[in-house]
Structures are given as C-alpha cells and as structure tokens.
PDB file of C-alpha atoms and ligand atoms in Angstrom:
ATOM      1  CA  MET M  11     -37.354  95.984 -35.632  1.00 92.00           C
ATOM      2  CA  LYS M  12     -35.753  96.082 -32.203  1.00 96.00           C
ATOM      3  CA  PHE M  13     -33.538  93.452 -30.569  1.00 97.00           C
ATOM      4  CA  ILE M  14     -34.667  91.946 -27.288  1.00 98.00           C
ATOM      5  CA  ILE M  15     -31.963  89.633 -26.060  1.00 98.00           C
ATOM      6  CA  GLY M  16     -32.395  87.568 -22.915  1.00 98.00           C
ATOM      7  CA  ASN M  17     -29.351  86.514 -20.905  1.00 98.00           C
ATOM      8  CA  TRP M  18     -30.124  83.578 -18.644  1.00 98.00           C
ATOM      9  CA  LYS M  19     -26.677  83.647 -17.015  1.00 98.00           C
ATOM     10  CA  MET M  20     -26.152  80.480 -14.879  1.00 98.00           C
ATOM     11  CA  ASN M  21     -29.859  79.728 -14.445  1.00 98.00           C
ATOM     12  CA  GLY M  22     -32.504  77.418 -15.812  1.00 97.00           C
ATOM     13  CA  ASN M  23     -33.164  73.832 -16.818  1.00 97.00           C
ATOM     14  CA  THR M  24     -34.760  71.998 -19.729  1.00 95.00           C
ATOM     15  CA  ASP M  25     -38.348  72.417 -18.533  1.00 96.00           C
ATOM     16  CA  GLU M  26     -37.884  76.145 -17.929  1.00 97.00           C
ATOM     17  CA  LYS M  27     -36.275  76.585 -21.331  1.00 96.00           C
ATOM     18  CA  ASP M  28     -39.100  74.735 -23.098  1.00 95.00           C
ATOM     19  CA  ALA M  29     -41.731  76.746 -21.226  1.00 96.00           C
ATOM     20  CA  LEU M  30     -40.165  80.082 -22.183  1.00 96.00           C
ATOM     21  CA  LEU M  31     -39.450  79.213 -25.810  1.00 96.00           C
ATOM     22  CA  LYS M  32     -42.973  77.877 -26.266  1.00 95.00           C
ATOM     23  CA  SER M  33     -44.526  81.060 -24.950  1.00 95.00           C
ATOM     24  CA  LEU M  34     -42.206  83.165 -27.128  1.00 95.00           C
ATOM     25  CA  LYS M  35     -43.236  81.164 -30.164  1.00 92.00           C
ATOM     26  CA  ASN M  36     -46.889  81.892 -29.430  1.00 89.00           C
ATOM     27  CA  SER M  37     -46.240  85.601 -28.891  1.00 88.00           C
ATOM     28  CA  ARG M  38     -45.565  86.378 -32.596  1.00 82.00           C
ATOM     29  CA  THR M  39     -43.573  89.534 -32.036  1.00 86.00           C
ATOM     30  CA  LYS M  40     -42.134  91.508 -34.938  1.00 87.00           C
ATOM     31  CA  ASN M  41     -39.045  92.271 -32.883  1.00 93.00           C
ATOM     32  CA  LYS M  42     -35.930  90.097 -32.968  1.00 96.00           C
ATOM     33  CA  VAL M  43     -35.968  87.993 -29.818  1.00 97.00           C
ATOM     34  CA  VAL M  44     -32.875  85.988 -28.864  1.00 97.00           C
ATOM     35  CA  VAL M  45     -32.389  83.878 -25.739  1.00 98.00           C
ATOM     36  CA  CYS M  46     -28.796  83.355 -24.562  1.00 98.00           C
ATOM     37  CA  LEU M  47     -28.821  80.099 -22.626  1.00 98.00           C
ATOM     38  CA  PRO M  48     -26.208  78.194 -20.617  1.00 98.00           C
ATOM     39  CA  PHE M  49     -24.205  75.818 -22.861  1.00 98.00           C
ATOM     40  CA  THR M  50     -26.005  72.719 -21.547  1.00 97.00           C
ATOM     41  CA  LEU M  51     -29.347  74.014 -22.863  1.00 97.00           C
ATOM     42  CA  LEU M  52     -28.112  74.891 -26.358  1.00 96.00           C
ATOM     43  CA  TYR M  53     -29.659  71.931 -28.156  1.00 92.00           C
ATOM     44  CA  GLY M  54     -32.933  70.753 -29.628  1.00 82.00           C
ATOM     45  CA  ASN M  55     -34.767  73.993 -30.184  1.00 78.00           C
ATOM     46  CA  ASP M  56     -38.209  72.821 -31.320  1.00 77.00           C
ATOM     47  CA  PHE M  57     -39.746  76.259 -31.070  1.00 89.00           C
ATOM     48  CA  GLY M  58     -37.777  78.137 -33.702  1.00 88.00           C
ATOM     49  CA  ILE M  59     -36.562  80.865 -31.325  1.00 94.00           C
ATOM     50  CA  THR M  60     -33.089  82.217 -32.074  1.00 96.00           C
ATOM     51  CA  LEU M  61     -30.587  81.011 -29.503  1.00 97.00           C
ATOM     52  CA  GLY M  62     -27.414  82.615 -28.247  1.00 98.00           C
ATOM     53  CA  ALA M  63     -24.528  81.559 -26.002  1.00 98.00           C
ATOM     54  CA  GLN M  64     -22.919  83.495 -23.145  1.00 98.00           C
ATOM     55  CA  ASP M  65     -19.265  82.805 -23.924  1.00 98.00           C
ATOM     56  CA  ILE M  66     -16.988  81.513 -26.690  1.00 98.00           C
ATOM     57  CA  SER M  67     -13.338  80.526 -26.765  1.00 98.00           C
ATOM     58  CA  GLU M  68     -10.987  82.786 -28.665  1.00 98.00           C
ATOM     59  CA  HIS M  69      -9.239  79.608 -29.904  1.00 98.00           C
ATOM     60  CA  PRO M  70     -10.490  77.470 -32.808  1.00 97.00           C
ATOM     61  CA  ASN M  71      -9.902  74.088 -31.102  1.00 97.00           C
ATOM     62  CA  GLY M  72      -7.375  72.164 -29.025  1.00 98.00           C
ATOM     63  CA  ALA M  73      -6.274  71.629 -25.430  1.00 98.00           C
ATOM     64  CA  TYR M  74      -8.492  74.190 -23.653  1.00 98.00           C
ATOM     65  CA  THR M  75     -10.334  72.119 -21.076  1.00 98.00           C
ATOM     66  CA  GLY M  76     -13.827  73.379 -20.389  1.00 97.00           C
ATOM     67  CA  ASP M  77     -13.937  75.856 -23.248  1.00 98.00           C
ATOM     68  CA  ILE M  78     -16.398  75.906 -26.155  1.00 98.00           C
ATOM     69  CA  SER M  79     -15.315  76.961 -29.634  1.00 98.00           C
ATOM     70  CA  GLY M  80     -17.086  78.970 -32.297  1.00 98.00           C
ATOM     71  CA  GLN M  81     -17.236  75.870 -34.480  1.00 98.00           C
ATOM     72  CA  MET M  82     -19.038  74.003 -31.676  1.00 98.00           C
ATOM     73  CA  LEU M  83     -21.521  76.830 -31.228  1.00 98.00           C
ATOM     74  CA  LYS M  84     -22.145  76.960 -34.953  1.00 97.00           C
ATOM     75  CA  ASP M  85     -22.691  73.201 -34.904  1.00 96.00           C
ATOM     76  CA  ALA M  86     -25.307  73.716 -32.153  1.00 96.00           C
ATOM     77  CA  ASN M  87     -27.067  76.280 -34.388  1.00 95.00           C
ATOM     78  CA  VAL M  88     -26.197  79.217 -32.144  1.00 97.00           C
ATOM     79  CA  LYS M  89     -26.572  82.595 -33.888  1.00 97.00           C
ATOM     80  CA  TYR M  90     -25.446  85.100 -31.232  1.00 98.00           C
ATOM     81  CA  VAL M  91     -22.944  85.114 -28.379  1.00 98.00           C
ATOM     82  CA  ILE M  92     -22.450  87.577 -25.520  1.00 98.00           C
ATOM     83  CA  VAL M  93     -18.810  88.611 -25.095  1.00 98.00           C
ATOM     84  CA  GLY M  94     -17.153  90.917 -22.587  1.00 98.00           C
ATOM     85  CA  HIS M  95     -20.059  90.763 -20.150  1.00 98.00           C
ATOM     86  CA  SER M  96     -19.126  92.516 -16.917  1.00 97.00           C
ATOM     87  CA  GLU M  97     -19.480  89.229 -15.021  1.00 98.00           C
ATOM     88  CA  ARG M  98     -16.867  87.630 -17.332  1.00 98.00           C
ATOM     89  CA  ARG M  99     -14.646  90.674 -16.910  1.00 97.00           C
ATOM     90  CA  LEU M 100     -15.074  90.603 -13.120  1.00 97.00           C
ATOM     91  CA  TYR M 101     -14.983  86.869 -12.286  1.00 97.00           C
ATOM     92  CA  HIS M 102     -12.799  85.593 -15.138  1.00 97.00           C
ATOM     93  CA  LYS M 103     -10.536  88.622 -15.528  1.00 97.00           C
ATOM     94  CA  GLU M 104     -11.464  89.011 -19.176  1.00 98.00           C
ATOM     95  CA  THR M 105     -10.026  92.130 -20.778  1.00 98.00           C
ATOM     96  CA  ASN M 106     -10.878  94.263 -23.778  1.00 98.00           C
ATOM     97  CA  GLU M 107      -8.254  92.279 -25.675  1.00 98.00           C
ATOM     98  CA  THR M 108      -9.869  88.918 -24.781  1.00 98.00           C
ATOM     99  CA  THR M 109     -13.259  90.342 -25.659  1.00 98.00           C
ATOM    100  CA  ARG M 110     -12.058  91.425 -29.082  1.00 98.00           C
ATOM    101  CA  ALA M 111     -10.460  87.997 -29.699  1.00 98.00           C
ATOM    102  CA  LYS M 112     -13.697  86.258 -28.711  1.00 98.00           C
ATOM    103  CA  ALA M 113     -15.780  88.565 -30.905  1.00 98.00           C
ATOM    104  CA  THR M 114     -13.446  87.838 -33.812  1.00 98.00           C
ATOM    105  CA  ALA M 115     -13.764  84.067 -33.221  1.00 98.00           C
ATOM    106  CA  ALA M 116     -17.557  84.398 -33.269  1.00 98.00           C
ATOM    107  CA  ILE M 117     -17.585  86.374 -36.517  1.00 98.00           C
ATOM    108  CA  LYS M 118     -15.294  83.797 -38.146  1.00 98.00           C
ATOM    109  CA  ASN M 119     -17.978  81.204 -37.456  1.00 98.00           C
ATOM    110  CA  GLY M 120     -20.910  83.299 -38.657  1.00 98.00           C
ATOM    111  CA  ILE M 121     -22.083  84.076 -35.103  1.00 98.00           C
ATOM    112  CA  ILE M 122     -22.947  87.650 -34.143  1.00 98.00           C
ATOM    113  CA  PRO M 123     -21.141  88.771 -30.974  1.00 98.00           C
ATOM    114  CA  VAL M 124     -22.967  91.044 -28.542  1.00 98.00           C
ATOM    115  CA  ILE M 125     -20.059  93.037 -27.132  1.00 98.00           C
ATOM    116  CA  CYS M 126     -20.719  94.463 -23.660  1.00 98.00           C
ATOM    117  CA  VAL M 127     -19.254  97.643 -22.214  1.00 98.00           C
ATOM    118  CA  GLY M 128     -20.132  99.549 -19.060  1.00 98.00           C
ATOM    119  CA  GLU M 129     -18.681 101.537 -16.220  1.00 98.00           C
ATOM    120  CA  THR M 130     -18.432 100.555 -12.548  1.00 97.00           C
ATOM    121  CA  ALA M 131     -20.021 102.592  -9.757  1.00 97.00           C
ATOM    122  CA  THR M 132     -16.542 103.957  -8.961  1.00 98.00           C
ATOM    123  CA  ASP M 133     -16.101 105.128 -12.552  1.00 98.00           C
ATOM    124  CA  LYS M 134     -19.511 106.757 -12.498  1.00 97.00           C
ATOM    125  CA  ASN M 135     -18.924 108.533  -9.203  1.00 97.00           C
ATOM    126  CA  ALA M 136     -15.592 109.831 -10.484  1.00 98.00           C
ATOM    127  CA  GLY M 137     -17.277 111.258 -13.586  1.00 97.00           C
ATOM    128  CA  ARG M 138     -15.418 108.849 -15.875  1.00 97.00           C
ATOM    129  CA  THR M 139     -18.362 107.075 -17.518  1.00 98.00           C
ATOM    130  CA  MET M 140     -17.896 108.473 -21.025  1.00 98.00           C
ATOM    131  CA  SER M 141     -14.153 107.962 -21.258  1.00 98.00           C
ATOM    132  CA  VAL M 142     -14.380 104.452 -19.767  1.00 98.00           C
ATOM    133  CA  VAL M 143     -17.129 103.184 -22.080  1.00 98.00           C
ATOM    134  CA  LYS M 144     -15.538 104.742 -25.148  1.00 98.00           C
ATOM    135  CA  LYS M 145     -12.168 103.122 -24.403  1.00 98.00           C
ATOM    136  CA  MET M 146     -13.827  99.764 -23.698  1.00 98.00           C
ATOM    137  CA  LEU M 147     -15.719  99.991 -26.965  1.00 98.00           C
ATOM    138  CA  LEU M 148     -12.771 100.936 -29.150  1.00 98.00           C
ATOM    139  CA  GLU M 149     -10.523  98.286 -27.599  1.00 98.00           C
ATOM    140  CA  SER M 150     -13.137  95.491 -27.601  1.00 98.00           C
ATOM    141  CA  VAL M 151     -14.665  95.630 -31.076  1.00 98.00           C
ATOM    142  CA  PRO M 152     -13.140  93.761 -33.999  1.00 97.00           C
ATOM    143  CA  GLN M 153     -12.088  95.636 -37.112  1.00 92.00           C
ATOM    144  CA  LYS M 154     -14.388  93.764 -39.455  1.00 94.00           C
ATOM    145  CA  GLY M 155     -17.670  91.891 -39.443  1.00 97.00           C
ATOM    146  CA  GLU M 156     -21.128  92.229 -38.007  1.00 97.00           C
ATOM    147  CA  TYR M 157     -21.526  92.770 -34.279  1.00 98.00           C
ATOM    148  CA  ILE M 158     -23.819  94.382 -31.708  1.00 98.00           C
ATOM    149  CA  VAL M 159     -22.747  96.589 -28.786  1.00 98.00           C
ATOM    150  CA  ALA M 160     -24.553  96.496 -25.439  1.00 98.00           C
ATOM    151  CA  TYR M 161     -24.147  99.238 -22.860  1.00 98.00           C
ATOM    152  CA  GLU M 162     -24.534  97.678 -19.419  1.00 98.00           C
ATOM    153  CA  PRO M 163     -23.487  99.830 -16.462  1.00 98.00           C
ATOM    154  CA  ARG M 164     -22.073  97.315 -13.990  1.00 97.00           C
ATOM    155  CA  TRP M 165     -23.814  98.955 -11.050  1.00 97.00           C
ATOM    156  CA  ALA M 166     -27.190  98.616 -12.792  1.00 98.00           C
ATOM    157  CA  ILE M 167     -26.954  94.853 -13.322  1.00 97.00           C
ATOM    158  CA  GLY M 168     -29.297  92.906 -11.075  1.00 96.00           C
ATOM    159  CA  THR M 169     -29.683  95.826  -8.682  1.00 97.00           C
ATOM    160  CA  GLY M 170     -33.006  97.338  -9.723  1.00 96.00           C
ATOM    161  CA  LYS M 171     -31.146 100.611 -10.347  1.00 96.00           C
ATOM    162  CA  THR M 172     -30.883 102.221 -13.776  1.00 96.00           C
ATOM    163  CA  PRO M 173     -29.259 105.400 -15.027  1.00 97.00           C
ATOM    164  CA  THR M 174     -31.637 108.264 -15.808  1.00 97.00           C
ATOM    165  CA  TYR M 175     -32.951 108.330 -19.371  1.00 97.00           C
ATOM    166  CA  GLU M 176     -30.766 111.395 -20.002  1.00 97.00           C
ATOM    167  CA  GLU M 177     -27.689 109.516 -18.780  1.00 97.00           C
ATOM    168  CA  ILE M 178     -28.462 106.539 -21.012  1.00 98.00           C
ATOM    169  CA  ALA M 179     -29.028 108.898 -23.956  1.00 98.00           C
ATOM    170  CA  SER M 180     -25.663 110.594 -23.504  1.00 98.00           C
ATOM    171  CA  VAL M 181     -23.758 107.306 -23.247  1.00 98.00           C
ATOM    172  CA  MET M 182     -25.548 106.066 -26.357  1.00 98.00           C
ATOM    173  CA  GLU M 183     -24.566 109.227 -28.175  1.00 98.00           C
ATOM    174  CA  THR M 184     -20.948 108.764 -27.115  1.00 98.00           C
ATOM    175  CA  LEU M 185     -20.966 105.148 -28.333  1.00 98.00           C
ATOM    176  CA  HIS M 186     -22.726 106.068 -31.569  1.00 98.00           C
ATOM    177  CA  LYS M 187     -20.199 108.830 -32.296  1.00 98.00           C
ATOM    178  CA  ALA M 188     -17.283 106.527 -31.485  1.00 98.00           C
ATOM    179  CA  LEU M 189     -18.709 103.982 -33.941  1.00 98.00           C
ATOM    180  CA  ILE M 190     -19.080 106.692 -36.583  1.00 97.00           C
ATOM    181  CA  GLY M 191     -15.418 107.508 -35.918  1.00 97.00           C
ATOM    182  CA  ILE M 192     -14.454 103.961 -36.941  1.00 97.00           C
ATOM    183  CA  LYS M 193     -16.922 103.986 -39.846  1.00 96.00           C
ATOM    184  CA  ARG M 194     -19.336 101.552 -38.170  1.00 96.00           C
ATOM    185  CA  GLU M 195     -22.354 103.814 -37.736  1.00 92.00           C
ATOM    186  CA  ASN M 196     -24.787 100.991 -38.562  1.00 95.00           C
ATOM    187  CA  ILE M 197     -23.870  98.856 -35.548  1.00 97.00           C
ATOM    188  CA  ALA M 198     -26.902  98.149 -33.328  1.00 98.00           C
ATOM    189  CA  LEU M 199     -26.700  99.504 -29.771  1.00 98.00           C
ATOM    190  CA  LEU M 200     -28.503  97.849 -26.855  1.00 98.00           C
ATOM    191  CA  TYR M 201     -29.080  98.902 -23.253  1.00 98.00           C
ATOM    192  CA  GLY M 202     -28.934  96.348 -20.417  1.00 98.00           C
ATOM    193  CA  GLY M 203     -29.160  96.574 -16.615  1.00 98.00           C
ATOM    194  CA  SER M 204     -32.356  96.135 -14.574  1.00 98.00           C
ATOM    195  CA  VAL M 205     -34.664  96.284 -17.594  1.00 98.00           C
ATOM    196  CA  ASN M 206     -38.248  95.364 -16.664  1.00 98.00           C
ATOM    197  CA  GLN M 207     -41.768  95.733 -17.978  1.00 97.00           C
ATOM    198  CA  ASP M 208     -42.125  99.179 -16.381  1.00 97.00           C
ATOM    199  CA  ASN M 209     -39.041 100.807 -17.910  1.00 97.00           C
ATOM    200  CA  ALA M 210     -38.549  98.896 -21.214  1.00 97.00           C
ATOM    201  CA  LYS M 211     -40.789 101.071 -23.340  1.00 97.00           C
ATOM    202  CA  GLN M 212     -39.202 104.312 -22.241  1.00 97.00           C
ATOM    203  CA  ILE M 213     -35.649 102.995 -22.546  1.00 98.00           C
ATOM    204  CA  ILE M 214     -36.239 101.656 -26.046  1.00 97.00           C
ATOM    205  CA  SER M 215     -37.533 105.040 -27.166  1.00 96.00           C
ATOM    206  CA  ILE M 216     -34.201 106.728 -26.319  1.00 97.00           C
ATOM    207  CA  LYS M 217     -32.306 107.922 -29.385  1.00 96.00           C
ATOM    208  CA  ASN M 218     -29.707 105.504 -30.809  1.00 96.00           C
ATOM    209  CA  ILE M 219     -31.105 102.483 -28.906  1.00 97.00           C
ATOM    210  CA  ASP M 220     -31.853  99.475 -31.080  1.00 97.00           C
ATOM    211  CA  GLY M 221     -32.715  96.997 -28.376  1.00 98.00           C
ATOM    212  CA  LEU M 222     -32.446  95.653 -24.858  1.00 98.00           C
ATOM    213  CA  LEU M 223     -30.310  93.048 -23.095  1.00 98.00           C
ATOM    214  CA  VAL M 224     -32.411  91.563 -20.320  1.00 98.00           C
ATOM    215  CA  GLY M 225     -31.100  89.427 -17.460  1.00 98.00           C
ATOM    216  CA  GLY M 226     -33.343  88.366 -14.575  1.00 98.00           C
ATOM    217  CA  ALA M 227     -36.597  89.353 -16.279  1.00 98.00           C
ATOM    218  CA  SER M 228     -35.852  87.069 -19.262  1.00 98.00           C
ATOM    219  CA  LEU M 229     -36.030  83.881 -17.187  1.00 98.00           C
ATOM    220  CA  LYS M 230     -39.804  83.547 -17.103  1.00 97.00           C
ATOM    221  CA  SER M 231     -42.482  84.346 -19.641  1.00 96.00           C
ATOM    222  CA  ASP M 232     -44.555  86.324 -17.150  1.00 97.00           C
ATOM    223  CA  THR M 233     -41.764  88.898 -16.857  1.00 98.00           C
ATOM    224  CA  PHE M 234     -40.182  88.590 -20.343  1.00 98.00           C
ATOM    225  CA  LEU M 235     -43.321  88.662 -22.508  1.00 97.00           C
ATOM    226  CA  PRO M 236     -44.626  91.953 -21.060  1.00 97.00           C
ATOM    227  CA  ILE M 237     -41.260  93.566 -21.952  1.00 97.00           C
ATOM    228  CA  ILE M 238     -41.547  92.285 -25.521  1.00 96.00           C
ATOM    229  CA  LYS M 239     -45.193  93.327 -25.784  1.00 94.00           C
ATOM    230  CA  SER M 240     -44.537  96.788 -24.332  1.00 93.00           C
ATOM    231  CA  ILE M 241     -42.309  97.684 -27.272  1.00 91.00           C
ATOM    232  CA  GLU M 242     -44.397  96.309 -30.144  1.00 83.00           C
TER     233      GLU M 242
HETATM  234  P1  13P Z   7     -30.410  92.250 -15.140  1.00 95.77           P
HETATM  235  O1  13P Z   7     -31.453  92.522 -16.224  1.00 95.77           O
HETATM  236  O2  13P Z   7     -30.782  91.083 -14.275  1.00 95.77           O
HETATM  237  O3  13P Z   7     -30.051  93.492 -14.415  1.00 95.77           O
HETATM  238  O4  13P Z   7     -29.082  91.773 -15.909  1.00 95.77           O
HETATM  239  C1  13P Z   7     -28.611  92.512 -16.971  1.00 95.77           C
HETATM  240  C2  13P Z   7     -27.551  91.741 -17.652  1.00 95.77           C
HETATM  241  O5  13P Z   7     -26.467  91.550 -17.126  1.00 95.77           O
HETATM  242  C3  13P Z   7     -27.856  91.207 -18.985  1.00 95.77           C
HETATM  243  O6  13P Z   7     -26.702  90.777 -19.629  1.00 95.77           O
END
C-alpha cells in the first residue's frame, strides 16, 4: 500500500471538491489516497475519501485569530495534516521548531502530520542538500507518535522540474538512515514536487519511497486518477 496525498493549496470550491472525491470513490484503488483541502472545504464528505488539512495551530485553543486547532480538525473528521510545507516556511516564516510544535499538536488529536522537508535551489547548488534535509528532519519531527515525512525540494514545487531518480534515491536514503538513528525506521517517506502521470510510477519505485505528495496534478481527476492508476 502506497500513500498518494493530494495538496490542493489555496485552490478549489465545493463543486470541484465533489467532482474529485466522487471520481476517487469510483476508482477503487488499493493505495491510501488522501486529499488535503483548504479549511473551508473540510466538511460533509459524502464520498468516504480520507481528508487532510494544510495547517494546524500549535496551540490547543484561545485568542489566536484566524488559526484552526487540532481539536477543530478532529471535530471536522480530518485524519492528516501537512506541516512545515515550504510555502508555510517561506510565506509565514515557519521554522523547524514551529513545525515540530504543529506536528505534536496534530498527534495529540489523533491526526497524522505529514512533515515536509526540502532544500532550496541555493542549497542544492552549494552541494548542501543532504545536510539541510537531515537537519530539517531531525529538528522538525516530534519525539513520539505516528507521522509521515515528505521530501519536497523547494525548487521542484510547481516548476515542472524534478531531481534525477538517483538524487531522489540518495536523499531518501539519508532520511531513512536519519530516522533509523532516532529509532523511527518505520516512518513512511513521500516524495513531492512536480509529480505527474509520466513520472509517478518511476518515482514510486525508488527505494525507501512509500508514497507521493501531489500538488497541481491533484486538483482534477483527469490528472490525479492517472497518477493513482499508474502505481496500482
Ligand atoms: P506540485 O505537485 O504542484 O509541484 O506541488 C508539490 C507540493 O507542494 C505538494 O505539497
């Protein structure tokens, strides 16, 4: 069983959500498909598809205008939440420390955090990819509880560019070894960044990869379903 997690980012409306979830329901995949929707669409799932959120407050409740707590997500039947996405790190100045606090808040509420790490183009060009992703991982993951780690090179997000399969394999090995080092060798590892129906099958076959985190191609069934079908 592989994870295929869609991240809608700040896109979509009720009709588009219903259309995608309906087509996913009819697709009967044996993989674990999750769709991470904007907060406003996290209600009334008639199609039985597992839903995720894209952010969570590190606080349990209180005077945090605009934030959404783990308790609220649990109440909305949310099962997964993306934390530490590079867009949160870039536009909201979220750090490894914030990411770890958010992941911990999710776990406390029975929600599985998908913790994102990934280097910038500058890091990559300076040959720092391995040290950067390892540090991000070790500083962002909580000490206890179930979580997933997604490797998303920032320069590969929404650009149509991906690392070579060898590059992905070596980052995955670095992450896997780092997780073994903290006695969490069973944590699932995902790849994200310009995944599409042409590269999904090959990426998923890379050693230590347990799934994919898909952005743009998860918005519509005609681009998301072929990804899911290609890795049956
Ligand atoms: P794209 O698949 O659009 O590159 O986005 C990847 C991503 O950021 C998923 O979280």
